[in-house]
Each structure stands twice: as structure tokens, then as C-alpha cells.
XYZ file of C-alpha atoms in Angstrom:
678
model
C 18.687 -16.185 -18.437
C 21.947 -18.031 -19.746
C 21.770 -20.910 -22.068
C 24.433 -22.670 -23.490
C 24.884 -20.225 -26.375
C 25.646 -17.227 -24.122
C 28.290 -19.425 -22.006
C 29.817 -20.318 -25.681
C 29.676 -16.888 -26.575
C 31.049 -15.724 -23.377
C 34.424 -18.487 -23.851
C 34.835 -17.269 -26.952
C 36.295 -13.612 -25.437
C 38.317 -15.620 -23.089
C 42.815 -16.178 -23.855
C 43.637 -19.074 -22.458
C 45.611 -17.731 -19.713
C 41.388 -16.834 -18.120
C 40.422 -20.273 -19.163
C 42.969 -21.615 -17.168
C 42.285 -19.579 -14.265
C 38.856 -19.934 -14.419
C 39.317 -23.970 -14.267
C 41.246 -23.750 -11.618
C 38.411 -21.457 -9.401
C 36.567 -24.350 -10.276
C 38.219 -26.988 -8.711
C 38.569 -24.646 -5.791
C 34.755 -24.710 -5.892
C 34.211 -28.542 -5.735
C 36.617 -28.811 -3.511
C 34.874 -26.101 -0.938
C 31.445 -28.268 -0.946
C 33.020 -30.897 0.132
C 35.058 -29.258 2.232
C 34.952 -26.578 4.295
C 38.626 -24.205 4.127
C 39.281 -23.951 8.373
C 40.024 -20.678 9.625
C 42.767 -20.128 11.890
C 42.762 -19.732 15.725
C 42.134 -16.636 16.437
C 44.266 -14.519 18.844
C 43.587 -14.259 21.714
C 41.996 -10.333 22.815
C 42.715 -8.652 19.745
C 42.425 -5.055 20.159
C 40.831 -2.589 17.167
C 43.460 0.503 16.778
C 42.639 2.106 13.649
C 40.208 4.265 15.385
C 38.601 8.194 14.444
C 41.930 10.609 15.384
C 39.909 12.635 18.381
C 37.458 15.708 17.465
C 37.242 15.112 13.950
C 33.385 14.617 14.432
C 32.827 18.144 15.322
C 34.376 18.518 11.690
C 31.220 17.335 10.116
C 28.378 20.558 9.256
C 25.230 21.046 11.223
C 23.736 20.093 7.621
C 25.527 16.952 7.018
C 24.587 15.919 10.413
C 20.575 16.759 9.694
C 20.704 15.313 6.141
C 22.353 11.712 7.802
C 20.004 11.746 11.093
C 17.419 11.751 9.094
C 17.736 8.960 6.933
C 18.966 7.507 9.771
C 15.815 7.354 11.760
C 14.158 6.064 8.691
C 16.512 2.746 8.795
C 15.307 3.292 12.651
C 11.938 2.936 11.622
C 11.697 -0.108 9.547
C 11.696 1.982 5.218
C 14.588 2.181 3.390
C 14.341 2.469 -0.440
C 16.377 0.216 -2.747
C 16.254 0.678 -6.751
C 12.815 2.172 -6.115
C 11.499 -0.028 -4.220
C 10.377 0.299 0.142
C 11.113 -1.915 1.977
C 9.220 -1.932 5.339
C 10.680 -5.096 6.653
C 13.955 -2.853 7.914
C 13.617 -3.557 11.452
C 14.532 -6.727 11.247
C 15.186 -7.350 7.911
C 14.513 -10.786 5.526
C 18.520 -11.069 4.147
C 16.813 -13.680 0.881
C 13.402 -11.642 -0.001
C 13.238 -9.896 -2.773
C 10.507 -7.518 -2.393
C 9.800 -6.791 -5.988
C 8.605 -10.181 -6.887
C 7.902 -10.897 -4.001
C 10.181 -14.346 -4.233
C 13.045 -15.793 -1.595
C 16.145 -16.433 -2.886
C 17.453 -20.742 -1.422
C 19.260 -19.511 1.634
C 20.253 -23.389 2.531
C 21.974 -23.949 -0.955
C 26.228 -24.202 -1.485
C 26.530 -20.538 -3.123
C 27.928 -21.723 -6.172
C 24.427 -23.436 -7.261
C 22.461 -20.636 -6.172
C 21.714 -19.860 -10.146
C 21.453 -16.029 -8.937
C 20.708 -14.097 -12.669
C 17.283 -16.776 -12.921
C 14.372 -13.759 -11.475
C 11.915 -16.747 -12.276
C 14.318 -18.888 -9.532
C 15.681 -15.987 -7.125
C 14.300 -12.248 -7.691
C 16.039 -9.248 -8.690
C 19.032 -10.541 -6.793
C 20.943 -6.503 -6.983
C 17.397 -6.433 -4.603
C 18.545 -9.238 -2.523
C 21.892 -8.641 -2.555
C 21.814 -4.580 -1.854
C 20.614 -4.793 1.977
C 23.277 -7.508 2.511
C 26.059 -4.831 1.863
C 25.107 -3.300 4.680
C 25.352 0.147 4.053
C 22.818 0.941 5.883
C 24.564 -0.023 9.094
C 27.373 2.558 8.479
C 24.978 5.442 8.437
C 23.636 3.865 11.706
C 27.137 3.595 12.937
C 27.567 7.408 12.013
C 24.625 8.323 13.301
C 25.407 6.914 16.780
C 29.457 8.128 16.447
C 27.627 11.573 16.044
C 25.004 11.778 18.735
C 25.856 9.616 20.834
C 22.577 7.630 21.179
C 22.963 4.318 22.157
C 19.820 2.732 19.991
C 21.464 3.003 16.906
C 24.087 1.087 17.757
C 22.100 -1.575 19.006
C 19.557 -1.920 16.192
C 23.493 -2.503 14.169
C 24.280 -4.811 16.738
C 21.425 -7.088 16.071
C 21.208 -6.771 12.269
C 25.110 -7.922 12.122
C 24.333 -10.898 14.582
C 21.262 -11.823 12.543
C 23.095 -11.690 9.060
C 25.614 -13.553 9.973
C 23.395 -16.406 11.844
C 21.612 -16.726 8.514
C 24.576 -16.440 6.364
C 26.855 -18.945 7.327
C 30.389 -19.372 5.036
C 29.703 -20.479 1.385
C 26.055 -20.887 1.999
C 23.095 -18.772 0.543
C 23.874 -15.772 -2.583
C 25.380 -13.519 -0.510
C 28.678 -15.318 -1.034
C 28.276 -16.051 -4.804
C 29.667 -12.317 -6.234
C 32.908 -11.212 -5.534
C 32.331 -7.359 -5.690
C 29.293 -8.113 -2.608
C 31.973 -9.575 -0.095
C 34.342 -6.700 -1.003
C 32.024 -4.181 -0.279
C 30.392 -5.553 3.173
C 34.007 -6.098 4.610
C 34.641 -2.187 3.646
C 31.073 -2.101 5.645
C 32.308 -3.394 8.776
C 35.723 -1.704 9.060
C 33.743 1.447 9.018
C 31.114 0.457 11.328
C 33.723 -1.164 13.654
C 35.542 2.046 13.569
C 32.333 4.608 14.060
C 31.174 2.029 16.751
C 34.404 2.149 19.100
C 32.742 4.648 21.488
C 29.856 2.160 22.111
C 30.880 -0.199 25.315
C 29.392 -3.142 23.576
C 31.008 -2.819 20.322
C 34.317 -5.153 21.315
C 31.812 -7.903 22.013
C 30.134 -7.502 18.597
C 33.887 -7.354 16.610
C 36.663 -8.624 18.807
C 35.393 -11.102 21.273
C 33.061 -12.510 18.777
C 33.694 -16.272 17.174
C 30.731 -15.474 14.706
C 32.063 -12.145 13.511
C 35.696 -14.093 13.696
C 34.585 -17.000 11.080
C 32.889 -14.527 8.727
C 35.898 -12.423 8.518
C 38.485 -14.614 8.256
C 36.148 -16.438 4.790
C 35.403 -13.559 3.237
C 39.547 -12.380 3.402
C 40.333 -16.244 2.156
C 37.242 -15.757 -0.312
C 38.529 -12.953 -1.634
C 42.641 -13.880 -1.742
C 41.485 -17.461 -3.768
C 38.508 -16.299 -6.433
C 39.902 -13.032 -7.172
C 37.957 -12.089 -10.459
C 40.610 -11.528 -13.760
C 40.323 -11.507 -17.234
C 37.922 -10.404 -18.609
C 36.453 -9.939 -15.722
C 38.560 -7.601 -14.542
C 36.802 -4.333 -14.417
C 35.083 -2.671 -11.013
C 34.342 -5.841 -9.282
C 38.531 -7.076 -8.977
C 38.997 -2.777 -7.438
C 36.024 -3.921 -5.097
C 37.699 -6.687 -4.004
C 41.071 -6.020 -3.809
C 39.894 -2.779 -1.894
C 37.111 -4.684 0.752
C 40.456 -7.399 1.257
C 43.360 -4.423 1.953
C 40.899 -2.422 4.088
C 40.068 -5.951 6.145
C 43.431 -6.762 5.896
C 44.619 -3.384 7.467
C 42.189 -2.769 10.184
C 41.611 -5.964 12.106
C 45.234 -7.336 10.530
C 44.532 -10.816 12.948
C 45.240 -13.570 11.287
C 48.743 -15.328 10.428
C 47.737 -14.742 6.455
C 47.559 -10.949 6.952
C 49.729 -9.281 6.299
C 50.079 -11.920 2.837
C 46.615 -10.748 2.290
C 47.409 -6.811 2.957
C 50.256 -7.290 0.329
C 48.846 -8.838 -2.056
C 45.473 -7.077 -1.982
C 48.031 -3.651 -2.286
C 49.702 -4.783 -5.582
C 46.648 -5.894 -6.670
C 44.794 -2.508 -6.469
C 47.371 -0.697 -8.167
C 47.764 -2.808 -11.123
C 43.700 -3.099 -11.184
C 43.534 1.114 -10.722
C 46.225 1.514 -13.464
C 44.231 -1.230 -15.624
C 40.800 0.217 -15.041
C 41.516 3.694 -15.713
C 42.412 6.090 -18.730
C 45.484 8.195 -18.460
C 43.676 10.791 -19.050
C 41.748 9.654 -15.852
C 38.440 8.537 -16.578
C 37.887 4.939 -15.228
C 37.794 2.399 -19.046
C 34.696 0.771 -18.395
C 33.172 4.422 -19.771
C 30.038 4.324 -17.367
C 30.459 7.404 -14.869
C 28.826 5.829 -12.154
C 31.232 3.562 -11.734
C 34.128 5.938 -12.133
C 32.653 7.153 -9.320
C 32.514 3.510 -7.580
C 36.179 2.744 -8.119
C 36.987 6.167 -7.479
C 35.636 5.951 -3.618
C 36.404 2.518 -3.534
C 40.409 3.859 -4.171
C 40.744 6.247 -1.756
C 38.676 4.314 0.742
C 41.268 1.768 0.576
C 44.462 3.692 -0.150
C 43.464 5.431 3.439
C 42.678 2.536 5.376
C 46.133 1.734 4.278
C 47.812 4.938 5.213
C 46.510 5.186 8.702
C 47.377 1.195 9.388
C 51.380 2.805 8.237
C 51.353 0.555 5.404
C 51.176 2.606 2.278
C 49.955 2.020 -1.093
C 52.557 3.255 -4.062
C 52.717 6.743 -5.789
C 51.378 5.214 -8.384
C 48.056 3.987 -6.667
C 48.316 7.642 -5.635
C 48.510 8.500 -9.297
C 45.679 7.270 -10.156
C 43.283 8.490 -7.960
C 44.478 11.872 -8.323
C 43.587 11.735 -12.158
C 40.493 10.253 -11.499
C 39.898 13.230 -9.343
C 40.835 15.978 -12.121
C 38.690 13.558 -14.248
C 35.735 14.451 -12.371
C 36.377 17.702 -11.945
C 36.849 18.127 -15.744
C 32.997 16.536 -16.778
C 30.606 17.576 -15.037
C 27.823 19.826 -15.783
C 26.770 23.361 -13.820
C 25.216 21.361 -11.454
C 28.233 19.247 -10.457
C 26.452 16.216 -12.163
C 28.647 14.069 -14.654
C 27.281 12.210 -17.958
C 25.373 9.497 -17.627
C 27.565 7.609 -20.075
C 26.907 3.818 -19.882
C 25.567 0.969 -17.572
C 24.700 2.940 -13.738
C 23.422 0.392 -11.079
C 23.401 3.058 -7.984
C 26.249 1.784 -6.341
C 28.826 3.333 -3.259
C 31.680 2.126 -1.914
C 31.288 3.805 0.992
C 28.013 5.431 2.409
C 27.903 7.423 5.857
C 25.488 10.291 4.968
C 22.193 10.984 4.592
C 20.002 11.249 1.450
C 20.391 14.116 -1.011
C 23.995 14.630 -0.321
C 25.992 14.801 -3.885
C 27.520 11.732 -4.484
C 30.037 13.774 -6.905
C 30.294 17.262 -4.618
C 31.744 14.812 -2.127
C 34.226 13.195 -4.026
C 35.253 16.750 -5.201
C 35.422 17.371 -1.959
C 37.713 14.529 -0.603
C 39.864 15.225 -3.510
C 40.012 18.845 -2.301
C 41.633 17.994 0.930
C 43.793 15.409 -0.328
C 44.897 16.831 -3.408
C 44.483 20.417 -3.479
C 41.865 22.301 -5.969
C 42.651 23.877 -9.314
C 41.791 26.525 -9.755
C 39.020 25.703 -13.111
C 37.152 22.947 -10.815
C 34.213 23.548 -10.184
C 32.451 25.693 -7.245
C 31.055 22.329 -5.301
C 28.218 23.086 -3.102
C 26.982 21.827 0.895
C 29.015 19.428 2.174
C 29.239 16.164 3.076
C 30.100 13.718 6.604
C 32.598 11.660 4.580
C 35.150 14.406 4.020
C 36.167 15.005 7.098
C 36.649 11.399 8.214
C 37.647 9.571 5.058
C 40.356 12.702 5.210
C 41.193 12.431 8.863
C 42.581 8.840 8.438
C 45.457 10.403 6.433
C 48.789 10.248 7.349
C 50.572 12.395 5.333
C 49.658 14.709 1.822
C 49.796 11.937 -0.854
C 52.818 11.526 -3.304
C 50.591 11.463 -5.968
C 53.560 13.356 -8.268
C 51.397 13.548 -12.012
C 51.191 16.575 -13.342
C 47.756 18.526 -13.910
C 46.380 20.136 -16.148
C 46.441 24.235 -15.982
C 43.020 24.810 -18.086
C 40.294 22.373 -17.205
C 40.571 19.749 -20.136
C 37.753 19.448 -22.612
C 38.659 16.645 -24.677
C 39.804 13.680 -23.020
C 41.268 11.938 -25.759
C 42.250 8.483 -24.929
C 38.075 8.234 -23.904
C 36.858 9.739 -26.267
C 34.507 11.746 -24.434
C 34.234 15.848 -25.063
C 32.601 18.423 -23.616
C 31.506 21.392 -24.711
C 30.886 24.212 -23.442
C 29.050 28.079 -23.281
C 27.405 30.000 -20.645
C 24.358 27.617 -19.285
C 25.195 24.927 -22.190
C 26.954 21.720 -21.337
C 27.029 19.134 -24.081
C 28.934 15.524 -24.361
C 30.179 13.871 -27.237
C 30.520 11.044 -27.639
C 33.687 9.683 -29.877
C 35.714 6.448 -27.625
C 35.556 2.984 -27.392
C 32.747 0.897 -27.032
C 33.602 -0.313 -23.461
C 35.937 -1.947 -21.746
C 38.287 -5.224 -22.246
C 36.911 -8.207 -24.748
C 33.443 -8.501 -23.159
C 32.625 -4.495 -22.478
C 29.904 -5.627 -19.500
C 28.770 -2.240 -18.866
C 29.134 -0.341 -22.206
C 26.207 0.747 -24.323
C 25.521 0.986 -27.995
C 25.894 4.820 -28.202
C 28.377 5.832 -30.567
C 28.508 9.112 -31.533
C 25.756 9.794 -29.213
C 25.376 13.417 -27.459
C 23.590 14.654 -24.356
C 22.949 17.781 -23.912
C 22.177 20.278 -20.940
C 21.191 23.525 -20.022
C 22.376 25.127 -16.889
C 21.706 21.333 -15.440
C 18.772 20.542 -16.380
C 18.539 17.351 -19.432
C 17.572 18.813 -23.253
C 18.438 15.391 -24.882
C 19.473 12.994 -22.258
C 20.804 9.269 -21.870
C 17.936 6.821 -20.625
C 19.842 5.248 -18.961
C 20.536 1.546 -17.481
C 16.978 0.782 -15.616
C 17.945 -3.213 -14.922
C 20.346 -5.550 -15.102
C 18.493 -9.212 -15.291
C 15.216 -10.354 -15.295
C 13.730 -7.964 -17.401
C 15.671 -8.953 -21.406
C 13.625 -6.488 -23.620
C 14.341 -3.719 -21.055
C 17.785 -4.470 -20.290
C 17.950 -4.697 -24.679
C 16.209 -1.072 -24.798
C 18.347 1.387 -22.555
C 21.658 -0.091 -24.151
C 20.191 0.115 -27.737
C 21.469 2.286 -30.459
C 18.008 3.174 -30.391
C 17.923 4.072 -26.519
C 20.932 6.963 -27.333
C 20.582 10.715 -29.173
C 22.201 8.965 -31.709
C 21.737 7.582 -35.440
C 20.353 3.384 -36.045
C 20.872 2.164 -39.512
C 18.954 -1.062 -40.767
C 16.720 -1.302 -37.338
C 19.678 -2.871 -35.319
C 22.700 -1.666 -32.995
C 25.742 -0.862 -34.032
C 27.996 -3.247 -31.582
C 26.409 -6.756 -31.386
C 25.420 -7.860 -28.237
C 25.705 -11.295 -26.954
C 23.486 -11.169 -23.612
C 23.149 -9.027 -20.959
C 26.586 -7.769 -19.719
C 28.200 -9.354 -23.041
C 29.008 -7.775 -26.840
C 30.493 -10.121 -29.625
C 31.044 -7.141 -31.408
C 32.690 -3.640 -31.200
C 32.115 -0.565 -32.761
C 34.825 1.264 -33.458
C 35.075 5.476 -32.953
C 37.770 7.814 -34.787
C 37.256 10.966 -33.126
C 38.110 13.504 -36.283
C 38.323 17.210 -35.478
C 38.120 18.479 -32.290
C 37.845 22.729 -31.421
C 37.554 24.204 -28.250
C 38.685 27.316 -27.556
C 38.803 29.790 -24.901
C 35.988 31.755 -26.892
C 33.993 31.377 -29.897
C 32.528 28.332 -30.851
C 33.250 24.831 -29.970
C 33.764 22.088 -32.667
C 33.531 17.986 -32.303
C 33.223 15.829 -35.276
C 33.887 11.569 -35.177
C 32.908 8.420 -37.295
C 32.521 4.831 -36.842
C 32.332 1.330 -38.477
C 29.459 -0.161 -36.833
C 27.691 -0.012 -39.555
C 30.194 -1.180 -42.360
C 30.757 -0.781 -45.202
C 28.259 2.067 -44.584
C 30.228 5.018 -41.908
C 28.119 6.938 -40.052
C 30.100 10.324 -39.173
C 28.252 13.389 -36.689
C 29.915 17.240 -36.333
C 28.028 18.702 -33.003
C 28.767 22.520 -32.761
C 28.607 24.741 -29.936
C 28.221 28.839 -30.765
C 26.752 30.337 -27.828
C 23.369 28.716 -26.771
C 22.775 27.000 -30.842
C 24.017 23.263 -30.728
C 24.322 21.981 -34.579
C 24.557 18.520 -34.987
C 25.407 17.304 -39.000
C 24.783 13.520 -39.422
C 25.848 12.022 -42.552
C 25.728 8.419 -43.621
C 28.739 7.261 -46.078
C 28.846 4.307 -48.521
C 25.618 2.790 -48.452
C 23.179 5.895 -49.388
C 20.243 3.739 -49.437
C 19.882 1.839 -45.730
C 16.864 2.426 -43.695
C 17.684 5.023 -40.817
C 16.543 6.645 -37.591
C 17.203 8.796 -35.770
C 16.057 9.521 -32.162
C 16.463 12.397 -29.832
C 15.578 11.465 -26.398
C 14.437 14.699 -23.879
C 14.944 14.884 -21.010
C 11.814 14.034 -17.944
C 11.330 17.771 -17.347
C 10.765 18.472 -20.841
C 7.800 19.578 -22.907
C 7.774 19.221 -25.759
C 5.262 21.184 -29.126
C 5.596 18.636 -32.197
C 5.319 20.965 -35.372
C 6.568 19.282 -38.403
C 10.020 19.059 -37.845
C 10.054 22.296 -35.188
C 10.376 21.095 -31.590
C 9.042 23.081 -29.330
C 10.462 22.948 -25.713
C 9.590 24.353 -22.302
C 10.532 22.884 -18.892
C 11.323 24.831 -15.669
C 13.745 26.844 -14.449
C 16.614 24.725 -12.320
C 15.107 26.305 -9.258
C 11.864 25.789 -10.019
C 11.972 21.842 -10.498
C 9.777 20.500 -8.252
C 12.118 17.283 -7.809
C 15.960 17.080 -7.941
C 17.191 14.491 -10.376
C 19.165 12.327 -7.494
C 16.238 12.504 -5.648
C 13.452 11.396 -8.458
C 10.806 8.981 -7.159
C 10.907 7.021 -10.677
C 7.027 6.112 -10.425
C 6.979 4.300 -13.731
C 3.416 6.425 -13.550
C 4.920 9.705 -12.881
C 2.973 11.959 -15.982
C 2.190 9.165 -17.784
C -1.133 10.771 -18.745
C -0.473 14.382 -19.865
C -0.821 14.702 -23.241
C -2.522 16.524 -25.564
C -3.590 16.973 -29.112
C -3.451 20.675 -29.792
C -4.000 21.807 -33.506
C -0.243 23.286 -33.274
C 0.878 19.846 -32.462
C 1.383 16.595 -30.322
C 1.770 18.085 -27.028
C 3.905 15.486 -24.004
C 5.126 15.934 -20.439
C 4.726 18.582 -17.901
C 5.405 21.239 -16.285
C 5.949 22.152 -12.881
C 5.006 25.661 -11.699
C 7.802 28.238 -11.284
C 9.675 30.280 -14.178
C 9.634 28.525 -17.713
C 12.728 28.145 -20.067
C 12.168 27.205 -23.481
C 14.137 26.151 -26.980
C 13.364 25.073 -30.256
C 14.841 21.644 -32.354
C 14.625 21.924 -35.655
C 14.595 18.522 -37.030
C 16.186 17.545 -40.503
C 13.320 17.781 -43.029
C 14.520 14.800 -45.110
C 13.043 12.243 -42.281
C 9.668 11.742 -40.894
C 9.371 13.016 -37.156
C 7.038 11.086 -35.084
C 6.940 11.481 -30.332
C 6.489 8.619 -28.166
C 5.991 8.514 -25.083
C 5.824 5.772 -22.188
C 5.934 2.920 -25.055
C 5.897 -0.668 -23.704
C 5.776 -3.126 -27.072
C 8.601 -2.342 -27.919
C 9.843 0.125 -25.009
C 10.246 3.346 -26.545
C 10.313 7.280 -24.788
C 11.859 5.898 -21.124
C 13.935 7.757 -18.962
C 15.293 5.476 -16.272
C 16.802 7.956 -13.435
C 17.786 5.483 -11.247
C 18.551 1.654 -11.184
C 15.109 -0.136 -10.765
C 13.626 3.367 -11.577
C 11.635 3.965 -15.057
C 9.506 6.916 -16.167
C 8.063 7.537 -19.858
C 9.343 10.737 -21.499
C 9.664 11.856 -24.691
C 11.439 10.326 -27.740
C 11.595 12.341 -30.620
C 12.910 9.748 -34.001
C 12.990 10.797 -37.586
C 12.248 7.806 -39.932
C 14.016 7.441 -43.693
C 16.471 7.444 -45.977
C 19.430 9.539 -44.269
C 21.936 11.047 -45.663
C 23.349 14.177 -45.315
C 20.992 15.723 -42.020
C 21.420 18.671 -39.487
C 19.781 19.492 -36.629
C 19.820 22.658 -34.725
C 19.332 23.273 -30.806
C 18.339 26.987 -30.361
C 18.354 27.861 -26.865
C 16.224 31.343 -26.095
């Protein structure tokens, strides 16, 4: 996938300091190839003291325990789903197998020689890496802690011993990427903590030379090869969080104090760099906001319980991130679907079906206190009481908190318009983070609209990273978002799957979000220079108006796309699209639990007299809307097309399903679209 041209383009996005740093990393990697760094002697009889306070497990609700045990019992039966692919070998996993392609990554090759980006040689590396984050082991360990059933602990021990034996230091694909090592360390810390009541825990961890070797090499790798420069995004946060947590909980090496201090400093600096003053993650990718917040909270609390607290500035960032999350979620406590999403979690101790975002807000409420405008967070979770129990003091966050729910997060260019059950996100922010904007999409001026939490105009998602370049390109393209494409090209120029060589510059022109009355947003971008695309959005009650203007080059050929959510059925009658969808309580599948089978609804298309029908309805109550499309364009409905891709929705990484996309083609000038909810 990555030829010489890609490496030249990637090099062009680096500054001199980064080039020098990468050269130093290359020298280290060559040295390690010929001489593995030697771990120091392990102290005799180290003690693990980072245990949970007494009585904490009793604070977990019966509902949260039930969800957790259901997931743990599936794992005990050997079943787990990763990115839409069900594995049935989880009793004794093959740590190098990609079940999606059937390929097996080389286990005996020097780590930095593994061509992990090549699906032809390795398989889908995400499918291989994910089980080795060992987050299924924190679930099993939590099941043991809450029930005392030794079978859960025994299974954890078998998996860890297997992994340590089959993955010696710096050998195979699991030693290539720092984010994997960092998250794995965090999992080991929590696995040991949750197994503390099990008699076999000291033999598995403190008294085990295999664990000692793995632990030191993981931390030495992260301390030596930390991500930097244009790669210092969520990866460096995971690296710092894992190193800090392990150096606090397993602080038995001569280097532990230095590792802890270095990781603390770096985490503080990198959290600040990765976060806008408004509190939104600078990658402008909602799921990475969640990942970074989870990692930051886990690491900061680990340091707190170890008596080595992080600076107050770290807590300030985590507080701002929590308030920002509360400000942008819809009334079902789900954030926007912006930018890349790969289902990455920092710490998992909950069962399937737990609302990740409600869980984060619940943790924020305990640590920081909720503001009056925060949404009610439904349900409960396992993670919040466990994390909160590690706090030995109230976090000293000194930031000023808003007395009113923010609607316009200016630095991130995100504006949320709200009216009753209608929620609309308007994108007027930077293209992405750092010089490569790795997780950005070409989505300037796109809109996302939900009604009572149901996606009406949807962001289609991400689907994949490696191995399927046509799909990667589609899901992050301009045509793949609810915005305007000119001259069949994206607003920003892609240099590869995680590289943008030209970034469209967007400017918000006007925002008005009064407590009552219509809300208004207007912005423009230069991605089609010398032409300028300007968009205005107004929400008045349950009527949304979108006005698109192309200035400076009236003869450009354009395509205006509107991607409908997977629950929406549409009848397209000329320029009127009649929309129907089940009321939220009638939906048979929640958005976060969608199976994502590619065949879902693929055959449900009719040709009535009124026009084309695409989609399907579940039983129960039905809600409706009319999308009045600009008559200046010629409109068509697309669903599940593959050459080229058009009309798809990805509920989660590795999953896609047909959905309906309405495309208007022609010469744009001044276009008005109305969305009227009934």
C-alpha cells in the first residue's frame, strides 16, 4: 500500500526536528536487531499495592454486573466480535491470525521488519492487534472480582502465559506500534488489580520472570521510541498513559521513577497539544476524543493512587474535555460522528451495551461535578466506581466552566444547533490535526442532523484503514459527506490513507444561537480555489434550511450529497424526498449495537408510481419528514453501489451496510434545501 511516492509525501510533511528524531529511532531499531537491550535484575519479592479500596465492588449496580457477566460468559465460551468479525477461538486464541482474510502474520520476524500495512502479506492488522490489547482480559478479570468465580481468573492466566510465550520482546507484529504497547500495559495494570483476591495472582505477575521481561521491554520501548512530530496524536497519549500507569503500579525497576516522571511530563504536554482550549480533541474525530479522555483519566488516577499526582494542568485538560463532551452529545447521549473512528477504547471493564459516552460523563460527574446544563446520562457502568476509587483527592482543576451549554466551540469550528428533538452539527473547523491530519475527512461545511437521537442526515463513518483503498477513499471523501463536491474532486488533497498534503481552510462567518428563536450558522472554505463554497444553515423549530453558494467560478460542475441514516426510508418524487423512520423506542437495533452485516436491507427496494423507495422500516411507531431538494440540480437515489462506492453507512470499524444517499448533479450557484419534520 505504501510505495516510494507515499514516503516522499510523508517526508514532505515533517519538519527538521522530526526528521532527526526519526533517524535516531531508526538507529535504535538497528541496534536492537543485533543486540536485544538487557533488562535489569528484578527485585526479590515485590509487592503489588495498587489495589482497590475495600467496598468499591459493592457500589457497582446489578444492571452493570449483569451486562458484564453476559459478555464475560461469551468470552468463556470462546466467542468475541472484533470489527464485525466473530471469532470462535477465544478459549485459546491464535494471536497472529486475521479471521477476516484467513491470513496469519509472521510471528518469528523482527518486529520492525513486519510489513503490517500490507493486507496481502499480514492480513488486516487491526484484526490481529485488537485481541492483543488484552481488553477482553480486563473484562474477565472484572467478572472474577465481582463474582469470585476462579474460572474467569484461570482463563486470564492461560491467555497471558500464552501471549508472553509466543511474543518474545521485539518479535512479531505486536511490537511494532507504540499505541498497542501502551494500551496493553494499561490492561495489565487493571488485570492485576482486579485479580488481587485470586491466590494465583502473585505467581502470574510479581513472581513470574516472563512477566518481568515483558513488562520491562514494554516500558523501555515506550520510553525510547515515543511518537513525536506529525505523529504526536492519540498514539503518544496512549504511549504516555501506559508507561505512566505501569511505572506507578509496577514501579519495581531502577528506571521506574524516571519513567514515571518522564511520562507525567509528556502526558501533560501532549494532552494540552491534542486538545483545543474549548475542550474538544484537536484531531476533530469524536471517537478519538473518547479514547484520549479515557486514557488520560486512567493514567491520572493511577498516578494519584500511587502518590505521584499529575500536574493540575493535566486535570484542567481532562475537565475541559469532559465538559466539551457534555456540550456536544445529542439527547440520547451520543456525540457527533466526525472524522475517523476505529472503535478504540482506553480501558474496558464493562459489558457490551454500555453507553461509552454516558459512562465518561458519569466518571466526570464524580470527579469534577456536573453542571446544570449537562444532559442526563442514562444507565450506569462498572468503570466509574472503580476509577473514582483511585482518586485520593478532588482533582485540582482550576478552569472556568461555562454556566450555559456551549453551542459554538469556536477553535474547533464545531457548532451544535438544537431545537426540541432536533440536533444538528455544522462543521466549520480546521481540516485536521498536525501537518498530516491523519484522521481527518474531506468534510468541510458538512452537516449532521438527528431527530430524537435518530440519524436523519448521517455522517457515513469510517469502515476501514488498511487493505481496501477504494473504501478508505470513499468514506473520507467529500462525496461521502453531507456537503458539496466541485469538479469531481475532494476539498482537501489526500496523499495516502493517513496523509493529507493540502488542507482546505474553513472560516466561520456568523453564528447565532439564542436561547429561544431560530439558530443560524454560516461558513466558507477555500478547498476549490479560486471558487469558494459558502454554506448557511438555519434551524427554526423543526425546520432546517441549508443554503449553498458557489462564488467565483459559476461554471463548475457539482454534486450535492445527502446521506440518510440507516433507519430512514425515502420516497424520492422529483425534488421532494419523503422520509420515514421508526420512533426511537420502536427501533429494533440500537446504533451502538448494530451488527453491520453488509447484506442488511440490501434487497429492500421498490419502484412505486410516486418514485424510488430505498431502505426498510421496523415495526412500531413511525416518524416522518420531507427533504425539499434544490430544483436547480438533477436528483438520484443511490444505495449499496460498489463501482464506485456510494450509498453506505458504517456503524463501526470493519462494518458497513447499505444506506440511501441522495445526489444532486449540475451547476451549483445558489441552492436551497429544506428539511421539514412532521
